[in-house]
Amino acid sequence: MHGAQPEKEERVSMELTDEVLKSMEVGMAFRDYNGRITSMDFHKATSYLVTASADESIRLYDIQNALCLKTINSKKYGVDLVCFTSHPTTVIYSSKNGWDESLRLLSLNDNKYLRYFKGHHDRVVSLSLCPCKESFVSGSLDRTVLLWDQRAEKSQGLLRVQGRPAVSYDDQGMVFAIAFGGLIRMFDARKFEKGPFDTYSVGADKSEANVLKFSSDGRLMLLTTMDGHIHILDSFRGNLLSTYNVKSVSSHATLEASFSPDGMYILSGSGDGSVYAWSVRSGKVACWASTDVEPPLIKWAPGSLMFTTGSSELSFWVPDLSKLGSFVGSK
C-alpha cells in the first residue's frame, strides 16, 4: 500500500495543461447499461459518482476504486436527472414516466424515499442543488422554475419563464441563474422574489437553453444551446467572452459542457457524438471523435485529473502519461 502512495500524490499535483488534456483517453468503461445515460453527478466531498439511465437504473460508483457500489431500479417512475445532496448516499431525482413529475429524495443506502417534491406539471429538464444550504432549484417544460427546501414537500417559490429553462446555483450558493430565450437572469438566492438583479445576453442565439454552469471560482459561466453553441460569460459583468460551436442537437437530446476544476478549460459534447475541449484563454485544444450520434453527457471530477462521459456506456477519461513525452517533444 505504501509503495503506491507517492505516485498518487504526484498525480494529484500534476497540472492541467493543453498537453495533459490532449493526452486524455478512456482508461475504463462500464458497458453494462441497457439504455443511454441521462444524467450524472459527482459528490463534492467524496469519490462518489451517481448516474441515471434510460434503463430506469440509478447507479452509485466509487471512482477511486472504479467500482459500481449499488444499482437501484426506479421502474415505477423512471429516472431522468439525478443530483447528490450534501450526503454522499442521498440523491434527488426527477421522473421520466410522463405521468408523475414529482422530484424524489432517495436514500441509496436502503432504497427508501425520504420525501416527494410535488409541483411541476411537465418534465423537469434542469436541476441544481445549493452547495451550502439544503435548497435546490428545478426548471421544467411547464415553464416554471421552482425553489425548494429539502426538508419540505411544497416549493418555497415559483418563477415563470418563457421557454425551456436551464438553472444553476453558483458555488457559494448566494446566486442562482435562469437561462431561456437568449438571456441569463441572475437572482439573489435570499431575495429571488424581487426578480433578477441583472440580465445577461448571449447575442443573437435564441435557441433553446440546454445547460447552465458556473466555474468553481464563480468568475465564469457557460450556457449551451440546442443550436450547438457554448457561450462563456464573465459572471460578474455579464459580458460574452467567447462562443464555441459544435454540431447542433436534436430536441430530445441535451448538449452538456463542463468546466475543468481550475476553470481554465471547457469540455463539451456535440450533436455528432464527439467530445471537444477548449482552453478559455486560447481556444480549441482537442477533439475526440465517436461513432455515437448523440451528444455524450460530460462531467469533470472535482479536484481530479479525470472526466467522465455518459452515452450508452460510462467512460472514465484520464491522461495517458506515455503520450505526454511526445507532446512535450513536439512543441
PDB file of N, CA and C in Angstrom, residues 61 83 91 266 289:
ATOM      1  N   TYR A  61     -21.220   4.852  -7.982  1.00  0.00           N
ATOM      2  CA  TYR A  61     -19.855   4.378  -8.223  1.00  0.00           C
ATOM      3  C   TYR A  61     -18.894   5.004  -7.235  1.00  0.00           C
ATOM      4  N   CYS A  83     -29.101  14.212  -8.825  1.00  0.00           N
ATOM      5  CA  CYS A  83     -28.089  15.060  -8.173  1.00  0.00           C
ATOM      6  C   CYS A  83     -27.872  14.569  -6.754  1.00  0.00           C
ATOM      7  N   VAL A  91     -29.800  11.160  -2.822  1.00  0.00           N
ATOM      8  CA  VAL A  91     -29.900  11.886  -4.094  1.00  0.00           C
ATOM      9  C   VAL A  91     -31.316  12.438  -4.275  1.00  0.00           C
ATOM     10  N   ILE A 266     -12.814  24.048 -20.989  1.00  0.00           N
ATOM     11  CA  ILE A 266     -14.209  23.649 -21.109  1.00  0.00           C
ATOM     12  C   ILE A 266     -14.263  22.402 -21.964  1.00  0.00           C
ATOM     13  N   ALA A 289     -13.256  11.997 -31.590  1.00  0.00           N
ATOM     14  CA  ALA A 289     -14.402  11.589 -32.410  1.00  0.00           C
ATOM     15  C   ALA A 289     -15.045  10.340 -31.824  1.00  0.00           C
TER      16      ALA A 289
END
